[in-house]
Amino acid sequence: MSPPHEAFWAMSRWQLPVLPLLLAGVLSTLGAQAIPPPPESFDGETIRCQRAGSAATVLICRDAELTAIDGQLRQAFRRLRDDASLKQPEREALIEDQRRWVETMDQCWRAQENLRTCVKASQQQRLRQLEALAMPRRLMPGSNDGGKGCRG
């Protein structure tokens, strides 16, 4: 009986190059199973609890405080998106940015810290961003405030 290493070297020329490809395919399949599917929880404004797929979305839908913050996010986003002075390219960019934010927040499961801490921090940061974007628009004549600006 010949030693095992001789059997390896006895492979035909076509089998040897295929071996690394086969190994790479197996390893990539194993890695893909560890990564959750892309989020389907974006409803065009924020998360959609009816299709809660990610750990972050499930957490938000089950946690009263995070649900309340999500409601504030939804309102802030709607106010900004529905502002009559917002041009269509800006509106489309805002919606795309919001979708990307939801995808990023859905990655909180990877955080070293507590999932809830990561989600809440992400929500609060996004709320501040939306409010900061809306602030100059409130002061502009012709925005949703009827042109009153700071005059009340």
CSV table of C-alpha atoms in Angstrom, one decimal:
chain,number,residue,atom,x,y,z
A,1,MET,CA,0.0,0.0,0.0
A,2,SER,CA,1.4,3.4,-1.0
A,3,PRO,CA,1.6,6.3,1.5
A,4,PRO,CA,-1.3,8.9,1.4
A,5,HIS,CA,0.9,11.7,0.1
A,6,GLU,CA,1.6,9.6,-3.1
A,7,ALA,CA,-2.1,9.4,-3.8
A,8,PHE,CA,-2.4,13.2,-3.6
A,9,TRP,CA,0.4,13.7,-6.1
A,10,ALA,CA,-1.0,11.0,-8.3
A,11,MET,CA,-4.1,13.3,-9.0
A,12,SER,CA,-4.5,14.2,-12.7
A,13,ARG,CA,-3.5,17.7,-13.7
A,14,TRP,CA,-7.1,19.0,-13.9
A,15,GLN,CA,-8.0,17.8,-10.4
A,16,LEU,CA,-5.2,19.7,-8.6
A,17,PRO,CA,-6.3,23.2,-9.8
A,18,VAL,CA,-9.9,22.4,-9.0
A,19,LEU,CA,-9.1,21.6,-5.3
A,20,PRO,CA,-8.5,25.2,-4.2
A,21,LEU,CA,-11.7,26.3,-6.0
A,22,LEU,CA,-13.7,23.6,-4.3
A,23,LEU,CA,-12.3,24.5,-0.9
A,24,ALA,CA,-13.0,28.2,-1.5
A,25,GLY,CA,-16.6,27.4,-2.4
A,26,VAL,CA,-17.1,25.4,0.7
A,27,LEU,CA,-15.6,28.1,2.9
A,28,SER,CA,-17.6,30.9,1.3
A,29,THR,CA,-20.8,28.9,1.8
A,30,LEU,CA,-20.0,28.5,5.5
A,31,GLY,CA,-19.2,32.3,5.8
A,32,ALA,CA,-22.5,33.2,4.1
A,33,GLN,CA,-24.5,31.3,6.6
A,34,ALA,CA,-23.1,33.4,9.5
A,35,ILE,CA,-24.3,36.7,7.9
A,36,PRO,CA,-28.0,37.5,8.2
A,37,PRO,CA,-30.0,38.3,5.0
A,38,PRO,CA,-30.3,41.9,4.0
A,39,PRO,CA,-32.9,43.9,5.9
A,40,GLU,CA,-36.4,43.9,4.5
A,41,SER,CA,-37.7,46.0,7.4
A,42,PHE,CA,-37.5,49.4,5.7
A,43,ASP,CA,-40.9,50.8,4.9
A,44,GLY,CA,-39.8,54.0,3.2
A,45,GLU,CA,-39.7,56.0,6.4
A,46,THR,CA,-38.2,53.8,9.2
A,47,ILE,CA,-38.7,50.2,10.3
A,48,ARG,CA,-41.6,48.0,9.6
A,49,CYS,CA,-42.6,45.8,12.5
A,50,GLN,CA,-44.9,43.6,10.5
A,51,ARG,CA,-41.8,42.2,8.7
A,52,ALA,CA,-39.3,42.4,11.5
A,53,GLY,CA,-36.4,40.4,10.3
A,54,SER,CA,-33.3,41.8,11.9
A,55,ALA,CA,-32.5,41.5,15.6
A,56,ALA,CA,-32.5,45.3,15.8
A,57,THR,CA,-35.9,45.6,14.3
A,58,VAL,CA,-37.4,42.9,16.5
A,59,LEU,CA,-35.9,44.7,19.5
A,60,ILE,CA,-37.4,48.0,18.5
A,61,CYS,CA,-40.8,46.5,17.9
A,62,ARG,CA,-40.8,44.9,21.4
A,63,ASP,CA,-39.3,47.7,23.4
A,64,ALA,CA,-41.6,50.6,24.4
A,65,GLU,CA,-38.8,53.2,24.7
A,66,LEU,CA,-37.2,52.2,21.3
A,67,THR,CA,-40.7,52.1,19.7
A,68,ALA,CA,-41.3,55.7,21.0
A,69,ILE,CA,-38.0,56.9,19.6
A,70,ASP,CA,-38.9,55.2,16.3
A,71,GLY,CA,-42.1,57.2,16.3
A,72,GLN,CA,-40.2,60.4,16.7
A,73,LEU,CA,-37.9,59.4,13.9
A,74,ARG,CA,-40.9,58.7,11.6
A,75,GLN,CA,-42.4,62.1,12.4
A,76,ALA,CA,-39.1,64.0,11.9
A,77,PHE,CA,-38.5,62.1,8.6
A,78,ARG,CA,-42.0,62.8,7.3
A,79,ARG,CA,-41.8,66.5,8.1
A,80,LEU,CA,-38.6,66.8,6.2
A,81,ARG,CA,-39.6,64.6,3.3
A,82,ASP,CA,-43.0,66.3,2.9
A,83,ASP,CA,-41.6,69.8,3.0
A,84,ALA,CA,-42.8,71.7,0.0
A,85,SER,CA,-39.5,73.5,-0.5
A,86,LEU,CA,-37.6,70.2,-0.8
A,87,LYS,CA,-36.7,69.5,-4.4
A,88,GLN,CA,-37.2,66.1,-5.9
A,89,PRO,CA,-33.5,65.1,-6.1
A,90,GLU,CA,-33.1,66.2,-2.4
A,91,ARG,CA,-36.2,64.1,-1.5
A,92,GLU,CA,-34.8,61.1,-3.3
A,93,ALA,CA,-31.4,61.5,-1.6
A,94,LEU,CA,-33.1,61.8,1.8
A,95,ILE,CA,-35.1,58.6,1.2
A,96,GLU,CA,-32.0,56.7,0.1
A,97,ASP,CA,-30.0,58.0,3.1
A,98,GLN,CA,-32.8,56.9,5.4
A,99,ARG,CA,-32.8,53.4,3.8
A,100,ARG,CA,-29.0,53.2,4.3
A,101,TRP,CA,-29.4,54.3,7.9
A,102,VAL,CA,-31.9,51.5,8.6
A,103,GLU,CA,-29.5,49.0,7.0
A,104,THR,CA,-26.6,50.3,9.1
A,105,MET,CA,-28.7,50.2,12.3
A,106,ASP,CA,-29.7,46.6,11.5
A,107,GLN,CA,-26.0,45.8,11.7
A,108,CYS,CA,-26.0,46.6,15.5
A,109,TRP,CA,-26.0,42.9,16.2
A,110,ARG,CA,-22.3,42.9,15.3
A,111,ALA,CA,-21.5,45.6,17.9
A,112,GLN,CA,-19.3,44.6,20.8
A,113,GLU,CA,-21.7,46.4,23.1
A,114,ASN,CA,-25.2,45.6,24.1
A,115,LEU,CA,-27.6,45.4,21.1
A,116,ARG,CA,-30.1,47.7,22.8
A,117,THR,CA,-27.4,50.3,23.6
A,118,CYS,CA,-26.3,50.3,19.9
A,119,VAL,CA,-29.8,50.6,18.5
A,120,LYS,CA,-30.8,53.4,20.9
A,121,ALA,CA,-27.6,55.4,20.2
A,122,SER,CA,-28.2,54.9,16.4
A,123,GLN,CA,-31.8,56.1,16.7
A,124,GLN,CA,-30.8,59.1,18.8
A,125,GLN,CA,-28.0,60.1,16.4
A,126,ARG,CA,-30.3,59.8,13.4
A,127,LEU,CA,-33.0,61.9,15.1
A,128,ARG,CA,-30.5,64.6,15.7
A,129,GLN,CA,-29.4,64.5,12.1
A,130,LEU,CA,-33.0,64.7,10.8
A,131,GLU,CA,-33.8,67.6,13.2
A,132,ALA,CA,-30.6,69.4,12.1
A,133,LEU,CA,-31.5,69.0,8.5
A,134,ALA,CA,-35.0,70.3,9.2
A,135,MET,CA,-33.9,73.3,11.2
A,136,PRO,CA,-32.7,75.6,8.4
A,137,ARG,CA,-35.7,74.7,6.3
A,138,ARG,CA,-38.1,75.9,9.1
A,139,LEU,CA,-36.3,79.3,9.0
A,140,MET,CA,-36.7,79.6,5.2
A,141,PRO,CA,-39.6,81.5,3.7
A,142,GLY,CA,-41.9,79.2,1.8
A,143,SER,CA,-41.2,76.1,4.0
A,144,ASN,CA,-44.0,74.2,5.6
A,145,ASP,CA,-44.4,76.8,8.3
A,146,GLY,CA,-46.2,79.1,5.9
A,147,GLY,CA,-43.3,81.5,5.6
A,148,LYS,CA,-43.4,82.5,9.3
A,149,GLY,CA,-39.9,81.3,10.1
A,150,CYS,CA,-39.1,82.3,13.7
A,151,ARG,CA,-41.9,84.8,13.9
A,152,GLY,CA,-44.4,82.2,15.1
